[in-house]
Rosetta silent file (secondary structure, phi, psi, omega in degrees, C-alpha in Angstrom):
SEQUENCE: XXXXXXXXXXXXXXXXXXXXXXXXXXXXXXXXXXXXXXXXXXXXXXXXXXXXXXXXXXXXXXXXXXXXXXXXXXXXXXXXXXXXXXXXXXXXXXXXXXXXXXXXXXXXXXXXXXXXXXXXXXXXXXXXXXXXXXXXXXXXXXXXXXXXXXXXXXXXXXXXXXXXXXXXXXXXXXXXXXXXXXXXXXXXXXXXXXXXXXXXXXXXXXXXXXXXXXXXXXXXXXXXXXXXXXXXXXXXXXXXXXXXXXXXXXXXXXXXXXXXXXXXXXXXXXXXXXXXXXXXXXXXXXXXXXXXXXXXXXXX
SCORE:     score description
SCORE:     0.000 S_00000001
   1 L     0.000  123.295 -170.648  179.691  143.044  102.218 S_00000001
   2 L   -93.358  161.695 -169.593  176.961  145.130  101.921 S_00000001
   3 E  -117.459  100.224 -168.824  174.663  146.152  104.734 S_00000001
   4 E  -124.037  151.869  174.891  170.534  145.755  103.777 S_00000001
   5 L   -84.610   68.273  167.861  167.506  146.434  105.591 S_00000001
   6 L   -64.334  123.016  168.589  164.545  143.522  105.175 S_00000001
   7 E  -130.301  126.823 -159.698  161.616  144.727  106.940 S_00000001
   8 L   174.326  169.212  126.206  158.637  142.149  105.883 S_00000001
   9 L     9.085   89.307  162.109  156.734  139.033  106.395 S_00000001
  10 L  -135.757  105.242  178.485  157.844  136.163  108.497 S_00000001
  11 L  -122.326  170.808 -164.923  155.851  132.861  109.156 S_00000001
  12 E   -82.509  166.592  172.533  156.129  129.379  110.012 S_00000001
  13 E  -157.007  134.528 -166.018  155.026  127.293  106.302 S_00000001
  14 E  -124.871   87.139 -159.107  154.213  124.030  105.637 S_00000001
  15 E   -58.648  126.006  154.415  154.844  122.466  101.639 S_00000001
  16 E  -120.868  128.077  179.856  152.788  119.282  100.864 S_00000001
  17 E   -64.853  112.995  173.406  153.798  117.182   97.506 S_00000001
  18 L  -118.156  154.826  177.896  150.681  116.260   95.660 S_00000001
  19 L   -45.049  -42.683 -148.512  149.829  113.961   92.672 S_00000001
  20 L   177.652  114.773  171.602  148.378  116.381   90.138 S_00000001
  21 L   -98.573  139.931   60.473  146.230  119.290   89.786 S_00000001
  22 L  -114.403  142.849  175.225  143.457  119.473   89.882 S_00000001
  23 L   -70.568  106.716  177.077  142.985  117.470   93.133 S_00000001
  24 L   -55.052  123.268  168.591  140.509  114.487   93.080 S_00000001
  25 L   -49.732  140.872  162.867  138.663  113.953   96.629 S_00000001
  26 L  -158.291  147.597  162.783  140.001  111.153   98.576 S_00000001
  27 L   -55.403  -20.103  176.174  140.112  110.881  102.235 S_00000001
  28 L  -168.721  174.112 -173.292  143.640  110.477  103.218 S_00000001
  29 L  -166.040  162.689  172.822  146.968  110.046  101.261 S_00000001
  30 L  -152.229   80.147  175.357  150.630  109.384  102.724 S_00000001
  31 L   -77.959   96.376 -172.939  153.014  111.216  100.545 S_00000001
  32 L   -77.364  153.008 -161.295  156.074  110.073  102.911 S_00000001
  33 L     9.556   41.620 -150.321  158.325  112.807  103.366 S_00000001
  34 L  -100.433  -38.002  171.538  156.207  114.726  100.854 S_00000001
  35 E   -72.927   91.188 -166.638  155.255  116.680  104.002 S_00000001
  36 L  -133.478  142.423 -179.299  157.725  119.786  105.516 S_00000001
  37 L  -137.327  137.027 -147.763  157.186  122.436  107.793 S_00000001
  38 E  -177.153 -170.327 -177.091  159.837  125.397  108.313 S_00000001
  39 E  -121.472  159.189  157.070  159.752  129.219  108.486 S_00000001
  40 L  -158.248 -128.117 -160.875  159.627  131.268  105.495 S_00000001
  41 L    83.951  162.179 -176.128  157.510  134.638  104.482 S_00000001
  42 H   -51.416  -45.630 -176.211  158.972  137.286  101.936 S_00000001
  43 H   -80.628  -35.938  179.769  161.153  139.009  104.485 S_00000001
  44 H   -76.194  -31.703 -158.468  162.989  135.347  105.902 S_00000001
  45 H   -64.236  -26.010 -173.720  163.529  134.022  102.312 S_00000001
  46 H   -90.038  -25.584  170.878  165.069  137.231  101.577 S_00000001
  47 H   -96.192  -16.531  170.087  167.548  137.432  104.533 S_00000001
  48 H   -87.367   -3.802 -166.652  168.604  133.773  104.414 S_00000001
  49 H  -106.116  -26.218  175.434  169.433  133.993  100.774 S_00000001
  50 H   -48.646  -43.748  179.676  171.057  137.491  101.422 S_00000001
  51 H   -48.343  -54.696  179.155  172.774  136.101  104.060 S_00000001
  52 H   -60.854  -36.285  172.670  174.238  133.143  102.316 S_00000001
  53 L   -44.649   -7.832 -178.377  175.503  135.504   99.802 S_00000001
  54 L    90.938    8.967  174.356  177.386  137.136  102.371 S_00000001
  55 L   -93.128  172.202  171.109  175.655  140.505  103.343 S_00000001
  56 E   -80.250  105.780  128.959  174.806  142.020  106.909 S_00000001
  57 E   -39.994  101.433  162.077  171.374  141.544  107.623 S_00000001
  58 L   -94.765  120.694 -171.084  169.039  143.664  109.780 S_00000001
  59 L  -102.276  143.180 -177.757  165.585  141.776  109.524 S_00000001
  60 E  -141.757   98.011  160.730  162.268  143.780  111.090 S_00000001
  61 E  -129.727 -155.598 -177.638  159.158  141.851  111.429 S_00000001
  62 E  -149.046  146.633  143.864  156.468  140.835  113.553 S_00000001
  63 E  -156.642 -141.200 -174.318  154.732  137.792  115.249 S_00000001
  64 E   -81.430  155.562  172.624  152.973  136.120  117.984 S_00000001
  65 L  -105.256   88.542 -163.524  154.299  135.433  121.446 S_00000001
  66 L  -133.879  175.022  152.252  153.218  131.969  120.403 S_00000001
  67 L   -54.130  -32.858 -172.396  155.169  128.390  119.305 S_00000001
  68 H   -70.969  -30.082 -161.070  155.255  129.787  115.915 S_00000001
  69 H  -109.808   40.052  156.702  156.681  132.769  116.628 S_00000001
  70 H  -111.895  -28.644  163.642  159.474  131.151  119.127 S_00000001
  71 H  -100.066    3.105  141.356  160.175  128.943  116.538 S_00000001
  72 H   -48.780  -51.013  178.781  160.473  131.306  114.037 S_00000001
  73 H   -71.214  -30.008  166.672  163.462  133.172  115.971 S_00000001
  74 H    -8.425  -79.464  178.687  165.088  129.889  116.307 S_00000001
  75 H   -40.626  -74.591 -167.626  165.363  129.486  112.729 S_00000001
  76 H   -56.597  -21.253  172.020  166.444  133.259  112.387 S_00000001
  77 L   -96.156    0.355  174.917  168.691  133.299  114.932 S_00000001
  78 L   -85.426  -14.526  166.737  170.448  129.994  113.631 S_00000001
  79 L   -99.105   26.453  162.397  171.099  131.720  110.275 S_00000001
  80 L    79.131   26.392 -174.537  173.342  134.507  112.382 S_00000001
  81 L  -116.285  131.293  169.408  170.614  136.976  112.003 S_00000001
  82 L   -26.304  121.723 -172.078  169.329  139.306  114.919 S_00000001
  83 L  -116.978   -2.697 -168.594  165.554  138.628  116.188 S_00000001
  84 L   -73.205  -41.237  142.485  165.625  142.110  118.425 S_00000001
  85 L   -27.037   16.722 -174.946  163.692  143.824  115.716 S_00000001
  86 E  -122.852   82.552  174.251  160.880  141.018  115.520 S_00000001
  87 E   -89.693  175.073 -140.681  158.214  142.222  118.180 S_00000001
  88 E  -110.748   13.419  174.972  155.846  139.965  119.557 S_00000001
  89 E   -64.830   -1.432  164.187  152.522  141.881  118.957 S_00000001
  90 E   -91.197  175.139  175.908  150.547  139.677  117.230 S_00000001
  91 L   -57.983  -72.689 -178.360  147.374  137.824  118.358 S_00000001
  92 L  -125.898  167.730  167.730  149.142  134.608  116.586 S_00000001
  93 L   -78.474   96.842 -177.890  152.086  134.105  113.859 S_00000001
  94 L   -13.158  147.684 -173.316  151.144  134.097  110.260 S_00000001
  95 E  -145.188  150.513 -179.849  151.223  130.776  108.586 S_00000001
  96 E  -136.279  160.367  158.709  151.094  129.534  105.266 S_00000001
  97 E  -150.973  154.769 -156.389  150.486  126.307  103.557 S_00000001
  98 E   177.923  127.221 -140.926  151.332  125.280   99.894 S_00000001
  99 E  -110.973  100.493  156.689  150.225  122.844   97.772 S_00000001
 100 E  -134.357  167.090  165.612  152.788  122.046   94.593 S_00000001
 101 L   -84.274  174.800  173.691  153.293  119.274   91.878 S_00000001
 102 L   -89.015    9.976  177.523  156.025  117.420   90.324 S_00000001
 103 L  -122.200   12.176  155.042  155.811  120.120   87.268 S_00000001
 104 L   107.051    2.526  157.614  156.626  123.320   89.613 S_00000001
 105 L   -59.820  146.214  161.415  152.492  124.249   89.879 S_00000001
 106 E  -132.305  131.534  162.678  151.613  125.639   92.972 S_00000001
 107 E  -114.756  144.800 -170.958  148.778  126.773   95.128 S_00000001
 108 E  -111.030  148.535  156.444  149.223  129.054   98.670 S_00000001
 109 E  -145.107  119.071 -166.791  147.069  129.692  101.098 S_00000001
 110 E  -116.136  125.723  173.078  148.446  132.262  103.457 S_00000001
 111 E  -120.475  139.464 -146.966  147.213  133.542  106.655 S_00000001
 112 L  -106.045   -1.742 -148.987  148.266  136.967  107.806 S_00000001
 113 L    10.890  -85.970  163.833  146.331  136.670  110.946 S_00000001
 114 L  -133.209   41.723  160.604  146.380  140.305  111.931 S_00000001
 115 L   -56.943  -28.547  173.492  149.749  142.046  110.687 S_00000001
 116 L   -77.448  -19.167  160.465  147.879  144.127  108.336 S_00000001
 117 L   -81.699   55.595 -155.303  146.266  145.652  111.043 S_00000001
 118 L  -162.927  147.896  173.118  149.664  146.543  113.215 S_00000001
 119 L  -111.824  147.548  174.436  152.055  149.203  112.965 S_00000001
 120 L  -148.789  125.117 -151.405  155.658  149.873  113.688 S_00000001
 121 L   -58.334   79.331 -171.887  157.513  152.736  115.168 S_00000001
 122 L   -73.485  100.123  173.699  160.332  153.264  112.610 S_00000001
 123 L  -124.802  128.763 -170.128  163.276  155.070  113.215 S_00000001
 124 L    -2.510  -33.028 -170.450  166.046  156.276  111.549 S_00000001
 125 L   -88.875   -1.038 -174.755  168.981  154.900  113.172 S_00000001
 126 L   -47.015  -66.449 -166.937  167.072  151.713  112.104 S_00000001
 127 L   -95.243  -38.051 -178.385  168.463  152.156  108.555 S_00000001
 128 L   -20.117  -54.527 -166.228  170.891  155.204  108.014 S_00000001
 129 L  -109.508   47.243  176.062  173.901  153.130  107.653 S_00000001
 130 L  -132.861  146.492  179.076  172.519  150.499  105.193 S_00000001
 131 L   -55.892  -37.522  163.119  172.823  150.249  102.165 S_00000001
 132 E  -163.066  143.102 -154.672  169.476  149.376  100.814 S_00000001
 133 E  -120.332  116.028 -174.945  166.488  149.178  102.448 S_00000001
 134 L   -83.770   93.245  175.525  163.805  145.884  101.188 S_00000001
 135 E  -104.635  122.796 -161.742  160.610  147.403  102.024 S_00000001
 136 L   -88.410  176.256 -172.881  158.029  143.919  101.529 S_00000001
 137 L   -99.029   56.364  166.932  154.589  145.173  100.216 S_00000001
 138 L  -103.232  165.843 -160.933  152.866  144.840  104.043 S_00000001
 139 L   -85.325  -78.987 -158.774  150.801  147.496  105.417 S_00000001
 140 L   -60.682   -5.522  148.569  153.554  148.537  108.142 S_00000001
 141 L   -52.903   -7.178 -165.537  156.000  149.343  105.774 S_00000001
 142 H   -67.046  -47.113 -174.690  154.122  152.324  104.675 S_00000001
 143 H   -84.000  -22.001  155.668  155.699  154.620  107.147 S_00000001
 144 H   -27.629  -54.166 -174.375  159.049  152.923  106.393 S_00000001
 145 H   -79.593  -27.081  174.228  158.856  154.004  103.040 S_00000001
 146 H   -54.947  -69.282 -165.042  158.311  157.823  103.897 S_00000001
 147 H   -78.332  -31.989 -171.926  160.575  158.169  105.652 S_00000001
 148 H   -73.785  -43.331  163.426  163.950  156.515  104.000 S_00000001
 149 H   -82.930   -0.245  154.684  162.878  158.530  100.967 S_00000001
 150 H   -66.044  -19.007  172.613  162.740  161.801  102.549 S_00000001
 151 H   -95.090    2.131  165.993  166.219  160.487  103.924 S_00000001
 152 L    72.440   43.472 -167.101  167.274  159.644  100.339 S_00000001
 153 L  -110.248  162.637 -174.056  168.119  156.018  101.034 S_00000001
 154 L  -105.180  115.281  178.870  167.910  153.563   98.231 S_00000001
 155 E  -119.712  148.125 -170.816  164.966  151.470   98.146 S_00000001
 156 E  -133.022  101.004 -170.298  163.782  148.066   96.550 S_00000001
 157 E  -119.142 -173.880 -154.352  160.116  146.042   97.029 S_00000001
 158 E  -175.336   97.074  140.438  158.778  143.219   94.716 S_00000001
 159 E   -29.188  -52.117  175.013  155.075  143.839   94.460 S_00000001
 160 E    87.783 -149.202  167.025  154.576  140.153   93.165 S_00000001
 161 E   -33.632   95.453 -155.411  151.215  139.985   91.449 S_00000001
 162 L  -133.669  137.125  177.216  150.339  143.130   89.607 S_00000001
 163 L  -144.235   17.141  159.983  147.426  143.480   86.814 S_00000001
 164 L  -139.527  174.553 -163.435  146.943  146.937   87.393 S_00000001
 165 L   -97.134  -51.848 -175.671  149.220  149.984   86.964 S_00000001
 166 L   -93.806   35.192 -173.318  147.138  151.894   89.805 S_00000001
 167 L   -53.298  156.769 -169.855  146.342  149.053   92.274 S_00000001
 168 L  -103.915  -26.476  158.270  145.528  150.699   95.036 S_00000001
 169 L   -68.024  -33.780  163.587  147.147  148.206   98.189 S_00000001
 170 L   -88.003  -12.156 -173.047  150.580  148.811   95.922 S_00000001
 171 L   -40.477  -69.638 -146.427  150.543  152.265   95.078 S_00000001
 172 H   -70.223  -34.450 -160.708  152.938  153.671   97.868 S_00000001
 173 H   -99.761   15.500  179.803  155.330  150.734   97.397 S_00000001
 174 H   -88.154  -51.946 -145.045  155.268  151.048   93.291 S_00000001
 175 H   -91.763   -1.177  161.420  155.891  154.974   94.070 S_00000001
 176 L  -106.820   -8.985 -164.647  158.910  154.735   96.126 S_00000001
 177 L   -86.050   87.186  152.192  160.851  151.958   94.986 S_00000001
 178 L   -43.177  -29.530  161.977  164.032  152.926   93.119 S_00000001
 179 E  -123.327  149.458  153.594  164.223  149.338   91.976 S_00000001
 180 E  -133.214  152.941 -169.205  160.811  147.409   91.653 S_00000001
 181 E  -115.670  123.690 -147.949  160.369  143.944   91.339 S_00000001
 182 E  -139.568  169.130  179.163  156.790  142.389   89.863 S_00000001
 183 E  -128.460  147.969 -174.856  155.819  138.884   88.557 S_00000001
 184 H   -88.165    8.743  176.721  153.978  138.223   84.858 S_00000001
 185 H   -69.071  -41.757 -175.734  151.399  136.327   86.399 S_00000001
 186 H   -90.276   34.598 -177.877  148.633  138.600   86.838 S_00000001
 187 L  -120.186  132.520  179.309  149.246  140.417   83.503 S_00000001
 188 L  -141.922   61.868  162.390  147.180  139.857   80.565 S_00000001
 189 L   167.722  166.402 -145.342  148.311  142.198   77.155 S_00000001
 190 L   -43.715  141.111 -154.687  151.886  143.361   76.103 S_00000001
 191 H   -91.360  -36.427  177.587  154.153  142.980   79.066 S_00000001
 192 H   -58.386  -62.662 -166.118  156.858  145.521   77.707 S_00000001
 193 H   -77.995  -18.847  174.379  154.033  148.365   77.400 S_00000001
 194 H   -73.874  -89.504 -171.554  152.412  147.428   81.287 S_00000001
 195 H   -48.091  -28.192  160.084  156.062  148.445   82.070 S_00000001
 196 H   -66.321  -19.817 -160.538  156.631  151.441   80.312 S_00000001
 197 H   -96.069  -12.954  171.531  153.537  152.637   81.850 S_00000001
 198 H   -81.682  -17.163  172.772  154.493  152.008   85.294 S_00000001
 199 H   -71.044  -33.525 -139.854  157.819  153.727   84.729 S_00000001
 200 H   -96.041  -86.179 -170.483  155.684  156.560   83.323 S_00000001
 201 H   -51.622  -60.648  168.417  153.529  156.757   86.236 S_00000001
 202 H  -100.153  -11.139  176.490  156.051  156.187   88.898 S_00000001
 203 L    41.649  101.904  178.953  159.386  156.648   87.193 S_00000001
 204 L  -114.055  134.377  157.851  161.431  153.751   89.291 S_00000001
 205 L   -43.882  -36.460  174.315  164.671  153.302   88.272 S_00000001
 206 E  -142.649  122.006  176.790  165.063  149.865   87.368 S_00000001
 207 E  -112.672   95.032  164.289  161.845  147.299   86.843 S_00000001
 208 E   -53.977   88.877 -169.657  162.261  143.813   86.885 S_00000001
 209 E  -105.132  135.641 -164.709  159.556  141.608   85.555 S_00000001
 210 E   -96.585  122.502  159.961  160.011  137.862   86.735 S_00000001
 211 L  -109.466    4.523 -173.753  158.540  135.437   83.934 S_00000001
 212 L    55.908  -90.973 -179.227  159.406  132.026   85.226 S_00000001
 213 L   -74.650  -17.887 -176.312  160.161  129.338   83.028 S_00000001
 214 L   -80.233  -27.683  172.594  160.629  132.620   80.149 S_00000001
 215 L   102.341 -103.724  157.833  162.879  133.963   82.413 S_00000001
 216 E  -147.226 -171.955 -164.752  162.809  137.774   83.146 S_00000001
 217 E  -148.973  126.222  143.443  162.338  141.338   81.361 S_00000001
 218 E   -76.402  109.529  151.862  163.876  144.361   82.378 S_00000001
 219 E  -114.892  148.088 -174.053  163.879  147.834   82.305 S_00000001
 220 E  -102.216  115.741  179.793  166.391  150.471   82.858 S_00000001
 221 H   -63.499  -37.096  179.162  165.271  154.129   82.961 S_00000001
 222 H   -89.737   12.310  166.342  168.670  155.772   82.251 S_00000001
 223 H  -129.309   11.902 -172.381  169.426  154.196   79.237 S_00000001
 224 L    42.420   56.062  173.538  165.780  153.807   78.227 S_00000001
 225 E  -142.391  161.961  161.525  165.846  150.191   77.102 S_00000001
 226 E  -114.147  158.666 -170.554  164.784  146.830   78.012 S_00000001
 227 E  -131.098  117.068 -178.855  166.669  143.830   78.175 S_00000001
 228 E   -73.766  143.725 -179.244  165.323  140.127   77.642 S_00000001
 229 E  -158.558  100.810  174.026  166.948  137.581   79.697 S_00000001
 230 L   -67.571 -173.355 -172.883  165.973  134.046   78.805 S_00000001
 231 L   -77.533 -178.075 -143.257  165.736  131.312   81.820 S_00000001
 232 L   173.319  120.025 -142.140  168.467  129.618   82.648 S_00000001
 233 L  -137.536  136.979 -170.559  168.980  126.080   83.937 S_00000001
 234 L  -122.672   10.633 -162.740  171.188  124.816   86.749 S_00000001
 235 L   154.260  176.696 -176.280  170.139  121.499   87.657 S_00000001
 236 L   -52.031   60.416  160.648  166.310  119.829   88.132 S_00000001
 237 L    22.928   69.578 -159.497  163.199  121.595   88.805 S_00000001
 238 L   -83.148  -64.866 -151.829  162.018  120.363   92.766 S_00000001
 239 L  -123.468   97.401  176.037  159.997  123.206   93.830 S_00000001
 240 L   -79.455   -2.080 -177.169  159.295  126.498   92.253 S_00000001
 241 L   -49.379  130.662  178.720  157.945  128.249   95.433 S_00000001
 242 L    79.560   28.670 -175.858  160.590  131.015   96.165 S_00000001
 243 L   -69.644  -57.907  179.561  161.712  131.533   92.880 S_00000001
 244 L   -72.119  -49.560  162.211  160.876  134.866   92.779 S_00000001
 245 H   -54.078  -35.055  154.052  162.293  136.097   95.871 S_00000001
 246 H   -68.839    0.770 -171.516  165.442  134.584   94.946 S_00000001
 247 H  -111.252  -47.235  151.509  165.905  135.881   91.783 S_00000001
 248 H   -23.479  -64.904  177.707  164.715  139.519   93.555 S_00000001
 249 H   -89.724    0.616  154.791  167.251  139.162   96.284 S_00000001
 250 H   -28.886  -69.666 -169.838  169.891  138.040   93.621 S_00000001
 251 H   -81.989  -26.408  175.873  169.893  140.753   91.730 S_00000001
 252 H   -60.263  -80.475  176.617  169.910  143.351   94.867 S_00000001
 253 H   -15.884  -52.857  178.027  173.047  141.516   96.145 S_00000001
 254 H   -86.127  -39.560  151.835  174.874  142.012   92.992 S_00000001
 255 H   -45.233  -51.543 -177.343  173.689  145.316   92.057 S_00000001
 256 H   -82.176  -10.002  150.366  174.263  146.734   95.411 S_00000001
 257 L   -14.611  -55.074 -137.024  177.916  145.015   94.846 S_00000001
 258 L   124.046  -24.870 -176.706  178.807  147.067   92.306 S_00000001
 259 L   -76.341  171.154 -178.862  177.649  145.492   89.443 S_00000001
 260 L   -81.791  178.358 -170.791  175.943  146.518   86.534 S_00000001
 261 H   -61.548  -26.133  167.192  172.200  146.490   86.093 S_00000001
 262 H   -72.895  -39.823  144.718  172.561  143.427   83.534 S_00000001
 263 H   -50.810  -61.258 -133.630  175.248  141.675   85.293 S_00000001
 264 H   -92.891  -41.797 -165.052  173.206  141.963   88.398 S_00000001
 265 H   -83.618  -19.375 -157.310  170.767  140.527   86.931 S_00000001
 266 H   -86.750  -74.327 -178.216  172.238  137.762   84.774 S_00000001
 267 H   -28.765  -53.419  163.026  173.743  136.284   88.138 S_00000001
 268 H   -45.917  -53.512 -164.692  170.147  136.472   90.023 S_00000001
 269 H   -56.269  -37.554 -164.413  168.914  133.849   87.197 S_00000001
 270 H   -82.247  -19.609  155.025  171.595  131.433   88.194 S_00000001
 271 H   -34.582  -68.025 -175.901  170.421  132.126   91.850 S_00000001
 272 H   -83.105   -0.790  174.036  166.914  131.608   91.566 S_00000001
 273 H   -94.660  -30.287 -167.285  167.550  128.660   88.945 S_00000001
 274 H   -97.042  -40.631 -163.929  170.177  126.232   91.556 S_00000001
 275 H   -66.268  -39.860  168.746  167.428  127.410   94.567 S_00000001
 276 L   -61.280   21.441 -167.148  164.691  125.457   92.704 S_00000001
 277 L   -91.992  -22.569  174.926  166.629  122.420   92.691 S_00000001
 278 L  -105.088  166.627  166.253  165.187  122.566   96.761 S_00000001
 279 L   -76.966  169.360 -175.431  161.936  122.041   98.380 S_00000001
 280 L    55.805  146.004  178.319  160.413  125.229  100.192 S_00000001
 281 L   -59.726  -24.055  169.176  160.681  128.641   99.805 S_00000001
 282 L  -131.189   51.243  158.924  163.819  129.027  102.096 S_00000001
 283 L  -119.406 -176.798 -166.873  166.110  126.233  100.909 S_00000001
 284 L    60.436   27.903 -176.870  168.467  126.010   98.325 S_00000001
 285 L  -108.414   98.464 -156.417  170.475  129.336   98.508 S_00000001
 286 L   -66.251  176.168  170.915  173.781  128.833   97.173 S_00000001
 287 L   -94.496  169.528 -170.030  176.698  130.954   98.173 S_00000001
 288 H   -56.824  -72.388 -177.101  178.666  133.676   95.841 S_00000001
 289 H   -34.868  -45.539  147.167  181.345  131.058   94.991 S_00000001
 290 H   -32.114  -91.012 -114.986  178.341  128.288   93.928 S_00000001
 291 H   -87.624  -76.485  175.414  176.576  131.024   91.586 S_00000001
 292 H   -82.740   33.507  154.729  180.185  131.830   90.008 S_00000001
 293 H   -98.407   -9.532  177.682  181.552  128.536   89.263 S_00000001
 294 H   -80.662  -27.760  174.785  177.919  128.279   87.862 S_00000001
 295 L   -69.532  -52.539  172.522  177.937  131.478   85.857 S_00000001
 296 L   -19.457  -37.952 -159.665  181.481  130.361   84.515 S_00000001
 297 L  -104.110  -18.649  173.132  179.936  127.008   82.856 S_00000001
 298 L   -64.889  143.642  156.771  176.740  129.339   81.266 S_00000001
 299 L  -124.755  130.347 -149.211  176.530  131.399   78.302 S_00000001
 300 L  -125.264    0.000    0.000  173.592  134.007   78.076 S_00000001
């Protein structure tokens, strides 16, 4: 059981099922039970699906001393995870809402309220005896990142959108990140050479790029190669929201296992492929035993 550090993003979120985009005005609709509201953000999706997998969480976020942010620790303390790291400094607790289809399109609209302005006192004994430390791409992670690599701790963020090598809101968490994890959305010319150049530039050990229905792309720096890894299908297509964070904290899980970088990764598909089988970004996260009686019936 491995011991990881999520320090990130946690808000209440609320999915609504719509016909078709683009959306046609109309005044009202009644998509019965079409409608769900729950917690998610980047840092819970990533500690409930760690969790089910069986590691020790420590989770470090922030929200409101609001409803949202008492019924955020609810949630977090009902999946066996710790809320004394979660301080209460904002004005209110981020929220999201998101918009998908019946073909796995989505649109977000996320509000941060003020967490990008806010800071947090970081200290050592936080992380020293974990294993890896999930620093989310938020502004208070910044000092977070300083310090666990001056303390030589092994760290892993997932950027998400990236369409430049030197954005400048990603920089610090491109340039610390032993593994980093990115999405093909915002990229537009060869996907392979956009990755060489961020290895180039920041030289991270392992780069993940999440293609979605294509599946993912890899690179390893110490064998200098990349590795293609088509998708991989476990069941029906509900929801693709949280795809990417599951296939992210997949491959961490397994990788910080023991396994190899390919292996780690092979395993993560069938993760983030059975979680889209739920609605919302923080359903569907099978346990180890689910992913290998699932790997068992696949061939990649």
């Amino acid at each position: 059981m491995a011991k990881i550090l999520i320090s990130g993003l946690v808000n209440t979120e609320t999915t609504v099922k719509i016909k078709e985009f683009p959306i046609a005005y109309f005044p009202i609709d009644y998509p019965f039970f079409g409608v769900n509201t729950g917690v998610a953000g980047v840092a819970y999706n990533l500690s409930k699906a760690l969790k089910s997998l069986g590691d020790q969480v420590r989770l470090i976020s922030m929200t409101g001393n609001d409803f949202g942010g008492e019924y955020v620790r609810k949630e977090v303390e009902a999946i066996g995870i710790s809320t004394k790291d979660m301080i209460k400094d904002l004005r209110q607790t981020p929220n999201s809402v998101i918009l998908y289809d019946g073909e796995g399109k989505r649109q977000i609209y996320c509000d941060l309220k003020d967490i990008q302005e806010m800071n947090f006192d970081f200290h050592k004994e936080m992380y020293q005896d974990c294993d890896v430390i999930i620093a989310c791409n938020i502004n208070f992670n910044r000092n977070l990142l300083k310090k666990a690599k001056a303390d030589g701790k092994l760290i892993a963020t997932d950027v998400h959108v990236l369409s430049d090598v030197e954005d400048a809101y990603n920089m610090d968490f491109m340039k610390y990140a032993d593994i980093l994890f990115l999405s093909d959305e915002g990229i537009r010319r060869d996907e392979k050479e956009f990755l060489m150049e961020i290895e180039k530039r920041y030289e991270n050990d392992i780069i993940v790029l999440g293609q979605g229905s294509k599946g993912a792309l890899m690179y390893v720096k110490k064998e200098e190669r990349f590795y293609d890894f088509p998708a991989v299908t476990t069941g029906r297509v509900v929801n693709t929201v949280g795809a990417g964070d599951a296939l992210f904290s997949g491959f961490i899980h397994y990788y910080v296992k023991g396994a190899g970088a390919k292996e780690a990764l092979k395993k993560a598909e069938i993760f983030a492929s059975w979680k889209i089988g739920f609605d919302g970004a923080a359903g569907g996260f099978a346990d180890e035993q689910k992913i290998e009686e699932l790997a068992a019936e696949i061939a990649f």
